[in-house]
CSV table of C-alpha atoms in Angstrom, one decimal:
chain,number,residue,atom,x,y,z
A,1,UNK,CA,-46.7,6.6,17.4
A,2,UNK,CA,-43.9,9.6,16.3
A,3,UNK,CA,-44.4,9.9,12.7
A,4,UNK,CA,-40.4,9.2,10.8
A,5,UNK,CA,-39.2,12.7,9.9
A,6,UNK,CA,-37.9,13.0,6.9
A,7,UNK,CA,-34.3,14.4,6.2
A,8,UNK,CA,-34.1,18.0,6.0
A,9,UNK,CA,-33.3,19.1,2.6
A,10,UNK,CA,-30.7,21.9,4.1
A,11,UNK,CA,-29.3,19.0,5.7
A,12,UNK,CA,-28.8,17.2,2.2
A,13,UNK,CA,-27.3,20.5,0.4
A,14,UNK,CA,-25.1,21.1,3.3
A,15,UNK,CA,-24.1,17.5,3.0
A,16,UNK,CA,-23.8,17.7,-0.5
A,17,UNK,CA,-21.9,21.1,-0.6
A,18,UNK,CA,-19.1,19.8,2.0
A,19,UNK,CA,-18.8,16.6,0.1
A,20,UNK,CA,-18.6,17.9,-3.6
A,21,UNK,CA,-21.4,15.8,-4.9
A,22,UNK,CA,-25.0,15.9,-5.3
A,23,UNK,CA,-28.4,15.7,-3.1
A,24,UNK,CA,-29.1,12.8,-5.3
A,25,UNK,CA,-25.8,10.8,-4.0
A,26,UNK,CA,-26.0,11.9,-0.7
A,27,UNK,CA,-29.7,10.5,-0.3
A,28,UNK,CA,-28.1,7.3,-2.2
A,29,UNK,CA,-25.4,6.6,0.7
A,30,UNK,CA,-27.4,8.0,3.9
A,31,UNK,CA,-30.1,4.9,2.7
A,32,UNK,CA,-27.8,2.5,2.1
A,33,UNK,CA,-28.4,2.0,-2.0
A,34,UNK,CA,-26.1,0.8,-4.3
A,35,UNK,CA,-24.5,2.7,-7.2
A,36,UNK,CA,-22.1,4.6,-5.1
A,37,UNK,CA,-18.5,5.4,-5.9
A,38,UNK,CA,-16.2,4.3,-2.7
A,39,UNK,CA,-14.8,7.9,-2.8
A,40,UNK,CA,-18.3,9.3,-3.0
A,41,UNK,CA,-19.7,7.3,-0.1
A,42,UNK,CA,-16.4,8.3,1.7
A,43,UNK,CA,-16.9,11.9,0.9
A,44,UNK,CA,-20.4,11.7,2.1
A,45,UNK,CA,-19.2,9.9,5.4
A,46,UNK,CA,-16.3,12.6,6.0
A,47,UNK,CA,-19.2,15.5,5.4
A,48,UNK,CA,-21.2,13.7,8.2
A,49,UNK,CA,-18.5,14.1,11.0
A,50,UNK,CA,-17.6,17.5,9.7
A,51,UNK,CA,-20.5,19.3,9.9
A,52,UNK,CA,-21.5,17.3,12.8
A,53,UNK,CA,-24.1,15.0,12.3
A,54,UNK,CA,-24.5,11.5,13.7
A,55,UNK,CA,-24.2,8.6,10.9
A,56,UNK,CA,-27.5,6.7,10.3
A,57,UNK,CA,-27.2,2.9,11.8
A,58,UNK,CA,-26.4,1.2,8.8
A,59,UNK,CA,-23.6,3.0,7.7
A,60,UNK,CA,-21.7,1.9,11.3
A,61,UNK,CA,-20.4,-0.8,9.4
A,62,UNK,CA,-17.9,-3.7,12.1
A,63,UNK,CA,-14.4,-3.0,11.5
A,64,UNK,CA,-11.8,-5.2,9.9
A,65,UNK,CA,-9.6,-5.2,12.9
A,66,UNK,CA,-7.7,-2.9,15.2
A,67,UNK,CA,-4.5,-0.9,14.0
A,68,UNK,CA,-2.4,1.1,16.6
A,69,UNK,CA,-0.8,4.1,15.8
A,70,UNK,CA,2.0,5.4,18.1
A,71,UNK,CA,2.7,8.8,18.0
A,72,UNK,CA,5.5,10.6,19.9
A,73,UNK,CA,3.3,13.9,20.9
A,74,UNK,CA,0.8,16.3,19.6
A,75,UNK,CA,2.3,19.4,20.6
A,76,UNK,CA,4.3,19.7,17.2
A,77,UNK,CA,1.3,20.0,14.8
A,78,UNK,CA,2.8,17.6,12.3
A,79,UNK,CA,2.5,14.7,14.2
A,80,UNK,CA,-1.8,15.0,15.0
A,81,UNK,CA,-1.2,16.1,10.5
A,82,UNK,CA,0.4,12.1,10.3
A,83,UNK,CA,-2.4,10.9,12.8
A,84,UNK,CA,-5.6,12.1,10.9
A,85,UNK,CA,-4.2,10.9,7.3
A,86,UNK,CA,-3.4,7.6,8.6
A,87,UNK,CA,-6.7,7.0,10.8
A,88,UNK,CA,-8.5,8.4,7.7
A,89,UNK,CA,-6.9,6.0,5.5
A,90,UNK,CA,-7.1,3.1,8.0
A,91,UNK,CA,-10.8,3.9,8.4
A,92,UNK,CA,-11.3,3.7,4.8
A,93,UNK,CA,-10.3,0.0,4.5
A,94,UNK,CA,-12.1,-0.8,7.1
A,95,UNK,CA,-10.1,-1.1,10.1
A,96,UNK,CA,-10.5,1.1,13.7
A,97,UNK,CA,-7.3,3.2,14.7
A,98,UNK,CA,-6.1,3.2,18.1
A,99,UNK,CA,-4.1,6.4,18.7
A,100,UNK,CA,-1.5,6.3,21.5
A,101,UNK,CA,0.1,9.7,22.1
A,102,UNK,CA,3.4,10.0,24.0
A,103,UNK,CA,4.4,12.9,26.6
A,104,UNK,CA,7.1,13.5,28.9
A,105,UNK,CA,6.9,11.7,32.1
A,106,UNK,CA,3.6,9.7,30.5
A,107,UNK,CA,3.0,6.7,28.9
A,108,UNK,CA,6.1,5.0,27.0
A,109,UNK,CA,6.3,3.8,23.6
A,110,UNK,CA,6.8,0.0,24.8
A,111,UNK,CA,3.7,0.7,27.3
A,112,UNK,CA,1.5,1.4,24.4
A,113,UNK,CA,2.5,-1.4,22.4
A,114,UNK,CA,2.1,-3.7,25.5
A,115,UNK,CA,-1.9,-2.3,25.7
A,116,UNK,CA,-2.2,-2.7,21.9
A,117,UNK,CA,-1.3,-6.5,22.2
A,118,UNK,CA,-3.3,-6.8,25.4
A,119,UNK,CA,-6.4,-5.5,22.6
A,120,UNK,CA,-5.6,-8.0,20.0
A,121,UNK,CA,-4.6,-5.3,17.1
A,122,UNK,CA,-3.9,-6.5,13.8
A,123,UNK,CA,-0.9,-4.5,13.1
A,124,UNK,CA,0.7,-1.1,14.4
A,125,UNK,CA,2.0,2.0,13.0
A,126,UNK,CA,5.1,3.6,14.5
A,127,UNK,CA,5.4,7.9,13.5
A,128,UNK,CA,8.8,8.7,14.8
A,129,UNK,CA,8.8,6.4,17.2
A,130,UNK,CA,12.2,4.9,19.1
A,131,UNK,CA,13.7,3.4,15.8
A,132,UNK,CA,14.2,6.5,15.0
A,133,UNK,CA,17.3,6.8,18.2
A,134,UNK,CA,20.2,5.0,16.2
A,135,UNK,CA,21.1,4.7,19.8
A,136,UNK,CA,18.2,2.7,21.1
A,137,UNK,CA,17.9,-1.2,21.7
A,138,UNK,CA,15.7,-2.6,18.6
A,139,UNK,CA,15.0,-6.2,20.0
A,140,UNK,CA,11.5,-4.4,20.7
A,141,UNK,CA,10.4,-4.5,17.8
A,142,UNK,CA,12.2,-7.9,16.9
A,143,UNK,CA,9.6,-9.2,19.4
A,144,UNK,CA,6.9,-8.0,17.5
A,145,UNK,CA,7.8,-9.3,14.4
A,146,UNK,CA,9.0,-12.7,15.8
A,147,UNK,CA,5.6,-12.9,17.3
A,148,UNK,CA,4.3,-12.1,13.9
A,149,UNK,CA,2.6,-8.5,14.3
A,150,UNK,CA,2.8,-6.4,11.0
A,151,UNK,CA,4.6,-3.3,11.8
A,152,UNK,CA,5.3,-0.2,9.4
A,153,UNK,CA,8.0,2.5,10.4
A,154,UNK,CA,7.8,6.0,9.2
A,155,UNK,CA,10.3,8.6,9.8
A,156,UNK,CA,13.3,6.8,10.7
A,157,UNK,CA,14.3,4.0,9.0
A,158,UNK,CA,16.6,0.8,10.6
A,159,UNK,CA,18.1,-1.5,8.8
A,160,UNK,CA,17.7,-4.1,11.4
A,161,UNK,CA,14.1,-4.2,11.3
A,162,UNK,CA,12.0,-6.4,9.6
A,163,UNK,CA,9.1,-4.1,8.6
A,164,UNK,CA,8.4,-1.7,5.5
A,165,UNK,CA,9.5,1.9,6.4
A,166,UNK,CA,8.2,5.1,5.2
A,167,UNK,CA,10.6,8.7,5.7
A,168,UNK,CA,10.6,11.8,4.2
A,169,UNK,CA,13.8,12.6,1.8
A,170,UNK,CA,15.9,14.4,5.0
A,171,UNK,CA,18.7,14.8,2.3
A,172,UNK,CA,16.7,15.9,-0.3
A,173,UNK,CA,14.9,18.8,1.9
A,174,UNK,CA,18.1,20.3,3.2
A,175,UNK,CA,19.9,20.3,-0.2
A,176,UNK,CA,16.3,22.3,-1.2
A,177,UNK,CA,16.6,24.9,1.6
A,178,UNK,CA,20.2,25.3,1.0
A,179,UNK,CA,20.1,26.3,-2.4
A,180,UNK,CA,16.9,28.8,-2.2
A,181,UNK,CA,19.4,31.1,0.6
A,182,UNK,CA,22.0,30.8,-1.8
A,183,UNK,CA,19.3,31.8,-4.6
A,184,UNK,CA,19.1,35.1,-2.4
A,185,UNK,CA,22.8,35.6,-1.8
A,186,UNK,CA,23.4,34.0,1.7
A,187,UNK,CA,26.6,33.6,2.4
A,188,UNK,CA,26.6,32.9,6.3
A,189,UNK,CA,23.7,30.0,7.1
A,190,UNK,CA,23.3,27.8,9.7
A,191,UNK,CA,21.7,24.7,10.9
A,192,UNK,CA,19.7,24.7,14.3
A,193,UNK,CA,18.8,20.5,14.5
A,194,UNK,CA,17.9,17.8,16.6
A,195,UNK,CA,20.1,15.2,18.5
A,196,UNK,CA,22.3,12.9,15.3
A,197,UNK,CA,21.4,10.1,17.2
A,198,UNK,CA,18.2,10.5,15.3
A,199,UNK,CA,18.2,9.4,11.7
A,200,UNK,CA,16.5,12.4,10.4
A,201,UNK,CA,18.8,15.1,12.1
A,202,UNK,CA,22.1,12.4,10.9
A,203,UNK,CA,21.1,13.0,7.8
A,204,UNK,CA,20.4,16.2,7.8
A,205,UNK,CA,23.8,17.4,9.1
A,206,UNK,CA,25.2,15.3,6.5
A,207,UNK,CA,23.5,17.2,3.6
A,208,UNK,CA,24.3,20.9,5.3
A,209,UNK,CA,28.1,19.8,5.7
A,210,UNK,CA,28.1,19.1,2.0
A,211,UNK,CA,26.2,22.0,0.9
A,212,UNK,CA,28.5,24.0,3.1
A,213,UNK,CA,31.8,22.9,0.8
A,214,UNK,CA,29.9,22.6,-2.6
A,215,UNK,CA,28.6,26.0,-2.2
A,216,UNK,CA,30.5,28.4,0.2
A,217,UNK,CA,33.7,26.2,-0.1
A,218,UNK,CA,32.9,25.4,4.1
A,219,UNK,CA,34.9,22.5,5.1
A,220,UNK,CA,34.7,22.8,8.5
A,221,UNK,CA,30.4,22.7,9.1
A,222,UNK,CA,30.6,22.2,13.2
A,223,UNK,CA,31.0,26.4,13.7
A,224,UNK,CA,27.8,26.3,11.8
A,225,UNK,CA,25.7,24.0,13.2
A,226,UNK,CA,23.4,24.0,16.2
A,227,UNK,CA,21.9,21.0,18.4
A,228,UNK,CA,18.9,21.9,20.1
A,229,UNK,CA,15.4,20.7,21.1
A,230,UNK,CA,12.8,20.4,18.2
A,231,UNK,CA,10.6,23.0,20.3
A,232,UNK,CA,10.0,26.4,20.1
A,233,UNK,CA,12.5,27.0,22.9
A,234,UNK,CA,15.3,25.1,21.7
A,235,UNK,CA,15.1,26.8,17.8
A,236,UNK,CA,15.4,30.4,19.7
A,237,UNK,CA,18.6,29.3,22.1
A,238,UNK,CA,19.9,27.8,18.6
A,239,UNK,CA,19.1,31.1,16.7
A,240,UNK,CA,20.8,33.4,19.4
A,241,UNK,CA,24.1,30.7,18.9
A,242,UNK,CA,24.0,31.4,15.4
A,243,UNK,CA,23.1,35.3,15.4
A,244,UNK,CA,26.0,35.6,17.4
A,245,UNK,CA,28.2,33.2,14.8
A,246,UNK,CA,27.3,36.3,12.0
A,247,UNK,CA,24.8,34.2,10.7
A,248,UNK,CA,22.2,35.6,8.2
A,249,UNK,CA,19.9,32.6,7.6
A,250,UNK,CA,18.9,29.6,9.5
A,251,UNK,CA,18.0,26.2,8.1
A,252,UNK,CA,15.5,24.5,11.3
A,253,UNK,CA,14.5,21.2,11.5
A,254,UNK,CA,11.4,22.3,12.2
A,255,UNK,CA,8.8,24.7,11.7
A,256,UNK,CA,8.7,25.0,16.1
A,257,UNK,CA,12.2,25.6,15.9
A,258,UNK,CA,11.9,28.3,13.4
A,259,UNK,CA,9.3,30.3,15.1
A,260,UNK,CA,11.6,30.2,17.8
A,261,UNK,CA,14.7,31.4,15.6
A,262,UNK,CA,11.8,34.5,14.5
A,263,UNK,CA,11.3,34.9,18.4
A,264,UNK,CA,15.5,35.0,18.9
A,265,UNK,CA,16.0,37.3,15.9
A,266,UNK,CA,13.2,40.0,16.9
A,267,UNK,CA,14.5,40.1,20.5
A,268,UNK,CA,17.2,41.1,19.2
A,269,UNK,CA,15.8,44.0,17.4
A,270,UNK,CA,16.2,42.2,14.4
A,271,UNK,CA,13.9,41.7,10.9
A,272,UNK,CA,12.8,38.6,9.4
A,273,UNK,CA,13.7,38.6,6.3
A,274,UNK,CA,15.7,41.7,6.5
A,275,UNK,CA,18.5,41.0,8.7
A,276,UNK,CA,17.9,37.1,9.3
A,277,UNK,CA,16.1,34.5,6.8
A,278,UNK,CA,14.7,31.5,8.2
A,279,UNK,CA,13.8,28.2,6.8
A,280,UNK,CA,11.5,25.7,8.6
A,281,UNK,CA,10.5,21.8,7.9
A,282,UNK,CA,7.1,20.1,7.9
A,283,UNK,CA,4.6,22.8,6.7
A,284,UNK,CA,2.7,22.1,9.6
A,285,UNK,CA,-1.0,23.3,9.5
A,286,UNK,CA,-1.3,27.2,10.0
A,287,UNK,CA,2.4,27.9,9.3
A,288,UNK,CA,0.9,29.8,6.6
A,289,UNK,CA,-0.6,32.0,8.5
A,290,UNK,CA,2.5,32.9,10.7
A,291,UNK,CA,4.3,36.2,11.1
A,292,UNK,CA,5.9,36.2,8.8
A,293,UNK,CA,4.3,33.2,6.8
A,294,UNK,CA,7.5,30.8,7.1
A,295,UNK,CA,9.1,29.6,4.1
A,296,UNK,CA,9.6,25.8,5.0
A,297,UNK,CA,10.3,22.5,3.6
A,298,UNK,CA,7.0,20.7,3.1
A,299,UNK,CA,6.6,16.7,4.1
A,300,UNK,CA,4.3,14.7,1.5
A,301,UNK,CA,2.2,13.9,4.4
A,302,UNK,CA,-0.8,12.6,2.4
A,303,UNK,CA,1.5,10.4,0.6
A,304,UNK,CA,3.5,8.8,3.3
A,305,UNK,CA,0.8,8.1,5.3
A,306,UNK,CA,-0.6,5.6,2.3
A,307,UNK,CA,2.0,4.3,1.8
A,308,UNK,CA,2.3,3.5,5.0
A,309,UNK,CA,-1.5,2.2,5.3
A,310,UNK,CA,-1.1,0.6,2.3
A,311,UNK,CA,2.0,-1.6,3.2
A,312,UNK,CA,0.2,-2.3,6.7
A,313,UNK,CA,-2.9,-3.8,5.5
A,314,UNK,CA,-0.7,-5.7,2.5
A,315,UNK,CA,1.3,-7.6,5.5
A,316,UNK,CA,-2.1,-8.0,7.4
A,317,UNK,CA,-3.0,-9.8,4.4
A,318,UNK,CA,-0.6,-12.0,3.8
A,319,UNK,CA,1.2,-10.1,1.3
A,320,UNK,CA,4.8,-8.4,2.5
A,321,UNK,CA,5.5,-5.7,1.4
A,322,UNK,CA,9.1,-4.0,0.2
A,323,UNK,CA,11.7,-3.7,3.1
A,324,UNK,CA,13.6,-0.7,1.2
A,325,UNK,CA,12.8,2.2,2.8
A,326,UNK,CA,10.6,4.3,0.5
A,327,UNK,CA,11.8,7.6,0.5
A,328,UNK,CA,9.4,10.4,-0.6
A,329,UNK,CA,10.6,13.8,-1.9
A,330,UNK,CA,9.7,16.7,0.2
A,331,UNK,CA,8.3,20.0,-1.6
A,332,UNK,CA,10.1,24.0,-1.2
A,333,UNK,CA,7.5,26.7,0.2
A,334,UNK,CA,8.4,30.0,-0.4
A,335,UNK,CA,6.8,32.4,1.8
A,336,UNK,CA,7.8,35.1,3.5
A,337,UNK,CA,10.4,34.7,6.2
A,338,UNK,CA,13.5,34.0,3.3
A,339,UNK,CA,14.5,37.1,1.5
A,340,UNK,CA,17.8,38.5,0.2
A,341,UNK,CA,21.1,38.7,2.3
A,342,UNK,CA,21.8,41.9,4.2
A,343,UNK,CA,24.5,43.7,2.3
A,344,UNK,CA,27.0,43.1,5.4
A,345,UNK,CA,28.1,39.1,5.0
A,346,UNK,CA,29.8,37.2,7.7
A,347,UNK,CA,33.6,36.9,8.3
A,348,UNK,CA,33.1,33.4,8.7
A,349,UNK,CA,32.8,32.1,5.7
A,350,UNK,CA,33.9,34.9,3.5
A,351,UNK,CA,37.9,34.8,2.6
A,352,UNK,CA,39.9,36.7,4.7
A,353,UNK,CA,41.3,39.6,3.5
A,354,UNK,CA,45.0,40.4,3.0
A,355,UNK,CA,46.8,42.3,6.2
A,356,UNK,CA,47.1,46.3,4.6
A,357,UNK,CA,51.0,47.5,5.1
């Protein structure tokens, strides 16, 4: 007979060290006792997978039901950032998430959602998803909801729906990167965005036109505004637009597109933040750690994505929840790719000056 080996005690103060509580709780939650904080045991739980060690039996406990989560891709780092907050929180209360990730020429949106009926889920979660296309056909998701599946939006909100939606102040963020280049003494900025057929870019443009009037006195925003790809590639061919416009600072809507407006001004010989400031949106993970560290708008990530749970589980419940859309305000991170204006501003917002005799 193998003798039961005891837990390691390195194992408990590694344990306890990731988790932020003692030895003593830690041994209290890998045996099951009582007298455990939910955050605790949930601390303890998160230490587990981080450091790699396999959960003990009884703390696999059955889940309270499936929850898909549809994604549009990974490859923008805010999106997998939305994924692990909401799974986390999901988790918590009990249920298992089923991620479905979109890429081109793969899976579609109403594919997944097909698969997550086929598996009985108990509600879905939709990041960016096609209610976001003002443009699209939204009987899809009157379907779901005449069928009675809960369904929470995030990131694009539509009237039409019958479901609680969760965004990110678009408005809000663009009037915050707007007024930190005019802090510095841009005169000449410009917009590199998405399609306006998503609710996000709409509003968006709609903030930078009025910015444009209330603080260069701009009437006309179109000269100043780019639509691109929300990729690396498109915020460069955007950037290269808007270099050539005179521009000396670029608003992006998002932090892909501004490394690629960095990539357009250096191959141009150019300095970020000396000859072009750049502004990005997310605060994706490792953005930080950039070259330069990009100044960006930041998304309340942690606090949308409970919302959103919490809404979710409240209409798996039987409780609706609030059909206004909750709107949470986004957060200015000064870093290093903003700086002041270069001494020479553009002709194109500056008033012309009077013909010389």
């Amino acid at each position: 007979m193998v003798p039961t080996v005891p837990i390691a005690r390195t194992r408990l103060t590694d344990l306890a060290e990731q988790a932020g509580v003692s030895t003593a709780t830690v041994s209290r939650v890998l045996n099951g006792k009582h007298g455990v904080s939910a955050q605790a045991r949930q601390a303890v739980l998160a230490a587990l997978d981080v450091l790699g060690y396999e959960r003990p039996e009884k703390l696999r406990t059955r889940s309270a039901g499936l929850v898909g989560l549809v994604v549009p891709e990974l490859s923008n780092p805010v999106f997998p950032a939305f994924a692990q907050v909401i799974e986390t929180m999901l988790t918590e209360r009990g249920y298992t998430p089923l991620l479905c990730t979109q890429s081109p020429g793969g899976t579609t949106e109403d594919q997944y959602v097909e698969m997550l009926l086929e598996h009985n889920v108990d509600g879905i979660v939709f990041v960016s998803g096609l209610h976001a296309d003002t443009t699209t056909n939204m009987s899809r998701y009157h379907r779901l909801r005449s069928r009675g599946m809960p369904i929470v939006l995030i990131n694009g909100h539509a009237d039409e729906v019958d479901a609680p939606s969760v965004s990110t102040d678009d408005s809000a963020a663009l009037d915050l990167a707007f007024r930190h280049l005019v802090s510095l003494g841009h005169r000449s900025i410009g917009l590199a965005i998405g399609p306006e057929r998503f609710v996000p870019s709409a509003r968006k443009r709609t903030e930078f036109a009025i910015n444009l009037e209330r603080h260069l006195g701009v009437t006309d925003a179109d000269p100043h505004i780019v639509t691109t790809l929300f990729t690396v590639e498109g915020g460069q061919a955007a950037a290269l637009d808007l270099l050539d416009g005179g521009h000396t600072a670029i608003i992006c809507g998002s932090d892909l597109m501004a490394l690629g407006a960095i990539r357009a001004a250096r191959s141009r010989g150019l300095t970020v933040p000396g000859d072009l400031s750049v502004v990005g949106f997310d605060d994706s993970p490792l953005i930080a750690f950039t070259d330069p560290p990009l100044t960006t708008v930041r998304q309340p990530v942690l606090s949308m994505g409970h919302a959103a749970v919490s809404a979710l589980v409240a209409e798996i419940t039987g409780t609706p929840a609030s059909r206004t859309e909750l709107k949470f305000h986004p957060e200015l991170i000064v870093r290093d790719s903003t700086g002041a204006a270069p001494a020479l501003t553009s002709v194109a917002v500056t008033p012309e000056a009077p013909a010389v005799p």
